[in-house]
Coordinates of C-alpha atoms and ligand atoms in Angstrom, one line a residue:
X10 CA 25.7 143.3 63.7
X11 CA 22.3 141.5 63.1
X12 CA 21.3 140.4 59.4
X13 CA 19.2 143.1 57.8
X14 CA 17.2 143.1 54.8
X15 CA 15.8 146.4 53.0
X16 CA 14.9 146.3 48.9
X17 CA 18.4 147.5 48.1
X18 CA 21.0 146.6 51.0
X19 CA 21.6 143.5 53.4
X20 CA 23.8 142.8 56.0
X21 CA 24.7 139.2 56.1
X22 CA 27.6 137.6 58.3
X23 CA 28.9 141.4 58.8
X24 CA 29.1 142.2 55.7
X25 CA 27.4 145.1 53.7
X26 CA 25.7 144.1 50.3
X27 CA 24.2 146.4 48.1
X28 CA 21.6 145.5 45.3
X29 CA 23.2 147.4 42.1
X30 CA 20.8 150.1 40.8
X31 CA 22.7 150.5 37.7
X32 CA 21.9 146.9 36.6
X33 CA 18.2 147.1 37.4
X34 CA 16.0 146.0 35.9
X35 CA 17.3 143.3 34.0
X36 CA 19.6 141.6 36.7
X37 CA 19.6 141.7 40.1
X38 CA 23.2 141.4 41.3
X39 CA 24.0 141.8 44.9
X40 CA 27.4 143.5 45.5
X41 CA 29.5 143.3 48.4
X42 CA 30.8 146.4 49.9
X43 CA 34.0 145.2 52.2
X44 CA 35.4 149.2 52.6
X45 CA 35.0 152.9 52.2
X46 CA 36.7 152.7 48.5
X47 CA 34.2 150.4 47.4
X48 CA 30.9 152.3 48.5
X49 CA 32.2 155.7 47.2
X50 CA 32.8 153.8 43.8
X51 CA 28.8 152.6 44.4
X52 CA 27.9 156.0 45.3
X53 CA 29.5 157.8 42.5
X54 CA 28.4 155.4 40.0
X55 CA 24.8 155.6 41.6
X56 CA 24.5 151.3 42.1
X57 CA 23.8 152.8 45.9
X58 CA 21.5 156.0 45.3
X59 CA 18.7 158.3 46.6
X60 CA 19.4 160.3 49.4
X61 CA 18.4 158.5 52.0
X62 CA 19.8 155.0 51.0
X63 CA 23.1 156.6 50.4
X64 CA 23.0 158.3 54.4
X65 CA 22.0 154.9 55.4
X66 CA 24.6 152.2 53.3
X67 CA 27.7 154.9 54.9
X68 CA 26.4 155.0 58.2
X69 CA 26.1 150.9 58.5
X70 CA 29.7 150.4 56.8
X71 CA 31.1 152.4 59.2
X72 CA 29.7 150.5 62.0
X73 CA 30.4 147.4 60.4
X74 CA 34.1 148.5 60.0
X75 CA 34.1 149.3 63.7
X76 CA 33.1 146.1 64.6
X77 CA 35.9 144.7 62.3
X78 CA 38.1 146.0 64.2
X79 CA 39.3 149.7 62.7
X80 CA 41.0 152.0 65.3
X81 CA 39.0 155.3 65.8
X82 CA 41.3 157.3 64.5
X83 CA 40.9 155.8 60.9
X84 CA 37.2 155.8 61.7
X85 CA 37.4 159.4 61.8
X86 CA 39.1 159.8 58.4
X87 CA 36.7 157.5 56.7
X88 CA 33.6 159.1 58.2
X89 CA 35.2 162.2 56.2
X90 CA 36.0 160.4 53.0
X91 CA 32.3 159.0 52.9
X92 CA 30.9 162.7 53.5
X93 CA 32.5 163.8 50.3
X94 CA 30.9 160.9 48.0
X95 CA 27.7 162.9 47.3
X96 CA 27.6 166.7 47.7
X97 CA 24.0 167.8 47.1
X98 CA 22.4 165.2 49.6
X99 CA 22.0 166.2 53.1
X100 CA 20.8 163.1 54.7
X101 CA 24.3 161.5 54.1
X102 CA 25.8 164.8 55.8
X103 CA 23.0 164.2 58.6
X104 CA 23.7 160.5 59.4
X105 CA 27.4 161.0 59.2
X106 CA 26.8 163.5 61.7
X107 CA 24.9 161.5 64.4
X108 CA 27.5 158.6 63.3
X109 CA 30.7 161.2 64.3
X110 CA 28.8 162.1 67.7
X111 CA 28.2 158.2 68.5
X112 CA 31.9 157.6 67.2
X113 CA 33.1 160.2 70.4
X114 CA 32.3 157.7 72.7
X115 CA 34.7 155.5 74.9
X116 CA 32.6 152.4 73.9
X117 CA 32.4 153.6 70.3
X118 CA 31.9 150.2 68.6
X119 CA 28.7 149.2 70.2
X120 CA 27.6 152.8 69.8
X121 CA 28.2 153.4 66.5
X122 CA 26.4 149.8 66.0
X123 CA 23.3 151.0 68.0
X124 CA 23.0 154.5 65.9
X125 CA 23.3 152.9 62.5
X126 CA 20.7 150.4 63.3
X127 CA 18.8 153.2 64.8
X128 CA 18.8 155.4 61.7
X129 CA 17.5 152.1 59.1
X130 CA 14.7 151.9 61.9
X131 CA 14.2 155.7 61.8
X132 CA 14.2 155.9 58.2
X133 CA 11.3 153.0 57.5
X134 CA 9.2 155.3 60.0
X135 CA 10.0 158.4 58.2
X136 CA 8.8 156.9 54.8
X137 CA 5.8 155.2 56.6
X138 CA 4.8 158.9 57.9
X139 CA 5.5 160.8 54.8
X140 CA 3.2 158.1 53.1
X141 CA 0.3 158.6 55.5
X142 CA 0.6 162.7 55.3
X143 CA 0.8 162.5 51.4
X144 CA -1.6 160.0 50.5
X145 CA -4.2 162.5 52.2
X146 CA -3.6 164.5 49.7
X147 CA -4.2 162.5 46.9
X148 CA -7.6 162.9 45.4
X149 CA -9.4 159.8 44.3
X150 CA -9.1 158.6 40.8
X151 CA -5.6 160.7 40.3
X152 CA -3.2 160.5 37.6
X153 CA 0.2 161.4 39.1
X154 CA 3.2 162.2 37.6
X155 CA 6.7 161.5 39.1
X156 CA 10.4 161.7 38.3
X157 CA 13.2 159.5 39.1
X158 CA 13.0 157.2 41.7
X159 CA 11.9 157.7 45.3
X160 CA 10.8 154.5 46.5
X161 CA 12.2 151.4 48.5
X162 CA 15.3 151.3 46.3
X163 CA 16.1 154.7 47.4
X164 CA 15.5 154.0 51.3
X165 CA 14.8 151.5 53.8
X166 CA 11.2 151.6 53.8
X167 CA 8.4 152.4 51.6
X168 CA 10.3 155.6 49.6
X169 CA 9.3 159.1 49.8
X170 CA 7.3 160.6 46.6
X171 CA 7.1 156.8 45.5
X172 CA 5.9 155.7 49.1
X173 CA 2.9 158.3 48.8
X174 CA 1.9 156.9 45.5
X175 CA 1.9 153.4 46.7
X176 CA -0.2 154.4 49.8
X177 CA -2.6 156.3 47.7
X178 CA -3.0 153.4 45.5
X179 CA -3.5 150.9 48.3
X180 CA -6.4 153.5 49.2
X181 CA -7.8 153.0 45.7
X182 CA -7.2 156.7 44.9
X183 CA -4.4 156.2 42.2
X184 CA -5.8 155.6 38.2
X185 CA -2.4 155.6 36.9
X186 CA 1.2 157.1 37.4
X187 CA 3.0 158.5 34.7
X188 CA 6.5 158.1 34.8
X189 CA 9.8 160.6 33.6
X190 CA 12.3 157.9 32.1
X191 CA 14.8 160.9 34.1
X192 CA 17.7 161.6 31.6
X193 CA 20.5 161.5 31.6
X194 CA 20.6 158.2 33.9
X195 CA 17.2 156.7 33.2
X196 CA 16.1 156.2 36.8
X197 CA 12.4 156.5 36.2
X198 CA 12.5 154.1 33.2
X199 CA 14.8 151.8 35.1
X200 CA 13.7 151.6 38.5
X201 CA 10.3 153.3 39.0
X202 CA 8.7 151.8 36.5
X203 CA 10.4 148.2 37.9
X204 CA 8.9 149.1 41.5
X205 CA 5.6 150.0 40.3
X206 CA 5.2 146.8 38.1
X207 CA 6.3 144.9 41.3
X208 CA 3.4 146.6 43.1
X209 CA 0.9 146.2 40.3
X210 CA 0.3 149.9 40.2
X211 CA -0.7 150.9 36.6
X212 CA 1.8 153.4 35.0
X213 CA 3.0 154.6 31.6
X214 CA 6.6 155.5 30.8
X215 CA 7.4 159.1 28.9
X216 CA 10.2 160.8 27.8
X217 CA 11.1 163.9 30.3
X218 CA 10.3 166.0 27.3
X219 CA 6.9 164.4 26.9
X220 CA 5.7 165.8 30.4
X221 CA 4.4 169.3 28.7
X222 CA 2.1 167.6 26.4
X223 CA 0.3 165.1 28.6
X224 CA -0.4 168.1 31.3
X225 CA -1.4 170.3 28.3
X226 CA -3.9 167.1 27.6
X227 CA -5.4 167.5 31.1
X228 CA -4.1 163.8 31.9
X229 CA -1.8 165.0 35.2
X230 CA -3.5 165.8 38.2
X231 CA -0.6 166.1 40.8
X232 CA 3.2 165.8 40.5
X233 CA 5.2 164.3 43.2
X234 CA 8.9 164.4 43.7
X235 CA 11.8 163.6 46.3
X236 CA 14.4 166.0 47.4
X237 CA 18.3 165.5 47.9
X238 CA 18.2 168.9 50.2
X239 CA 15.4 171.7 51.1
X240 CA 17.4 174.8 51.8
X241 CA 16.0 177.3 54.6
X242 CA 14.1 179.4 52.3
X243 CA 12.1 176.1 50.6
X244 CA 13.8 176.0 47.8
X245 CA 14.7 172.1 47.1
X246 CA 17.3 170.5 45.2
X247 CA 16.2 167.2 43.2
X248 CA 17.2 165.4 40.1
X249 CA 17.7 167.0 37.0
X250 CA 14.6 167.8 35.0
X251 CA 12.5 168.5 38.2
X252 CA 12.7 172.5 38.1
X253 CA 11.4 172.3 34.4
X254 CA 8.1 169.8 35.9
X255 CA 7.5 172.6 38.1
X256 CA 7.3 174.8 35.9
X257 CA 5.1 172.9 33.7
X258 CA 3.6 172.1 36.5
X259 CA 2.7 176.0 37.4
X260 CA 1.7 177.2 33.7
X261 CA -0.9 174.2 33.5
X262 CA -2.2 174.8 37.5
X263 CA -1.4 171.2 38.6
X264 CA -0.1 171.0 42.4
X265 CA 3.5 169.9 42.7
X266 CA 4.3 168.0 45.8
X267 CA 7.6 167.4 47.0
X268 CA 8.0 164.2 49.9
X269 CA 11.0 163.9 52.0
X270 CA 12.2 163.2 55.7
X271 CA 13.0 166.2 57.8
X272 CA 17.0 164.6 57.7
X273 CA 16.8 166.6 54.0
X274 CA 16.0 169.7 55.4
X275 CA 19.3 171.7 56.0
X276 CA 18.2 174.8 57.9
X277 CA 22.2 176.1 57.4
X278 CA 21.9 176.5 53.9
X279 CA 20.1 179.5 53.1
X280 CA 18.4 179.2 49.5
X281 CA 18.9 177.0 46.3
X282 CA 21.8 178.9 44.9
X283 CA 23.7 177.9 48.2
X284 CA 23.3 173.9 47.3
X285 CA 26.4 172.4 45.7
X286 CA 25.2 170.5 42.5
X287 CA 27.3 167.6 41.6
X288 CA 28.9 167.9 37.8
X289 CA 28.6 164.5 36.4
X290 CA 30.6 162.9 33.2
X291 CA 30.1 163.7 29.7
X292 CA 29.5 159.9 28.8
X293 CA 25.9 159.9 30.5
X294 CA 24.8 162.6 28.1
X295 CA 26.7 161.8 25.1
X296 CA 25.0 158.3 25.4
X297 CA 23.8 155.5 27.8
X298 CA 25.1 152.7 29.8
X299 CA 23.8 149.9 32.2
X300 CA 23.2 146.0 32.0
X301 CA 22.4 145.9 28.4
X302 CA 26.4 147.4 27.4
X303 CA 26.9 151.2 26.3
X304 CA 26.2 153.0 23.5
X305 CA 27.5 156.6 22.5
X306 CA 25.4 158.6 19.8
X307 CA 27.0 162.1 20.3
X308 CA 30.2 162.8 18.4
X309 CA 33.4 161.4 20.7
X310 CA 34.5 165.5 20.8
X311 CA 31.0 166.6 21.9
X312 CA 31.1 169.3 24.9
X313 CA 28.8 168.6 27.7
X314 CA 26.9 170.0 30.5
X315 CA 26.0 167.7 33.0
X316 CA 24.4 168.7 36.3
X317 CA 23.0 165.8 38.3
X318 CA 20.2 168.3 39.9
X319 CA 18.7 171.1 39.7
X320 CA 16.8 173.7 42.0
X321 CA 13.2 174.3 42.0
X322 CA 12.1 177.4 43.6
X323 CA 10.1 177.6 46.4
X324 CA 7.4 179.8 44.9
X325 CA 6.5 176.6 42.4
X326 CA 6.0 174.1 45.2
X327 CA 2.3 173.7 46.6
X328 CA 3.4 171.3 49.8
X329 CA 6.8 169.7 51.1
X330 CA 5.6 166.5 52.5
X331 CA 7.4 165.6 55.7
X332 CA 7.4 163.0 57.9
X333 CA 6.5 165.8 60.7
X334 CA 3.4 166.9 58.7
X335 CA 2.7 169.0 55.4
X336 CA 4.1 172.0 55.1
X337 CA 2.3 174.8 53.2
X338 CA 3.8 177.9 51.2
X339 CA 2.3 180.2 54.0
X340 CA 4.4 178.6 56.5
X341 CA 7.6 178.3 54.3
X342 CA 6.7 182.5 53.8
X343 CA 6.8 182.7 57.7
X344 CA 10.1 180.8 58.0
X345 CA 9.5 177.5 59.3
X346 CA 12.6 175.8 57.1
X347 CA 14.7 178.9 58.6
X348 CA 15.1 176.5 62.1
X349 CA 15.4 173.1 62.7
X350 CA 12.3 171.1 62.6
X351 CA 13.1 169.0 65.3
Ligands
MRU8 O1 20.8 160.5 41.3 P1 20.2 159.7 42.5 O2 19.0 158.6 41.4 O3 20.3 159.7 43.4 O4 18.7 160.9 42.5 C1 17.9 160.6 43.4 C2 16.6 161.8 43.4 O5 17.0 162.8 43.0 C3 15.7 161.5 44.9 O6 14.6 162.3 44.4 C4 16.1 161.7 46.2 O7 17.5 161.6 46.1 C5 15.3 161.4 47.1 S1 15.2 159.8 47.0 C6 14.2 159.1 48.1

């Protein structure tokens, strides 16, 4: 396969490499990803994260394994194992469905390679379209709040919600970004802060629990988040903490936008209650670990509840900003998400 470079994925000499998102921003560690077990481990530990990036890394690995001579029956097995690695993100399932169709071809090796490369190119284009549509909604002088990380690290392109913010900043419309640190895994504090710094976009990092206070002080003009899955009724699953931001936004009269590619939409999922939510290890809540080491502050035997995502009801969302355009609450009430968007 030809070499590829995105912010957090590389193909070099027919090998997949991933930028370890657990080690950033202190360390820039590129790790090899030679087989399915390695990629599943990277996804589960969130070294590879962000719904679009997970789908792309799985697709590229399958194509590389095919090129390396893996038999067709084993590739089917590998594909199903990868499908299990992140239950909430539907981009992974959508990408793997396309790879499965490619795998059914008699000349499946070049077909898989072409499809994986197409998915990467498409993702870049989807991000650009989302950024264009979203930036039109950003008013000059905006102070925007975002959660988790939805930038170039999480996609092959400029990102989704963070791509909108960056595009609006290029247009001179962003005064400042409030960055939720995003407990428990700190994707905001570690990754979004790093990406905004790299792009010289002014930001201030806050603990998640400070968002209400900055909204009450009138210091937030709009909230922009990403999505792991958009259900047929417009409900959205996203990183834990998103729902509380949407409730706060409603109370304070602040627009709340979800930015995502159409590949995040799942017309077969009736509503948020039907979206599977991954439960994660207690250690992520009882302490924290990263390139800086590990700390535990809670008692050894602390009982923990650690859902990775929550569901924001459609009624709290001001607009779904997709590559295909901006979907309004009225269109959602009329059932636009009940059918495929393409
Ligand atoms: O657990 P993470 O860090 O992968 O969660 C990421 C999110 O919730 C994102 O908003 C979503 O995957 C979209 S990333 C463009």
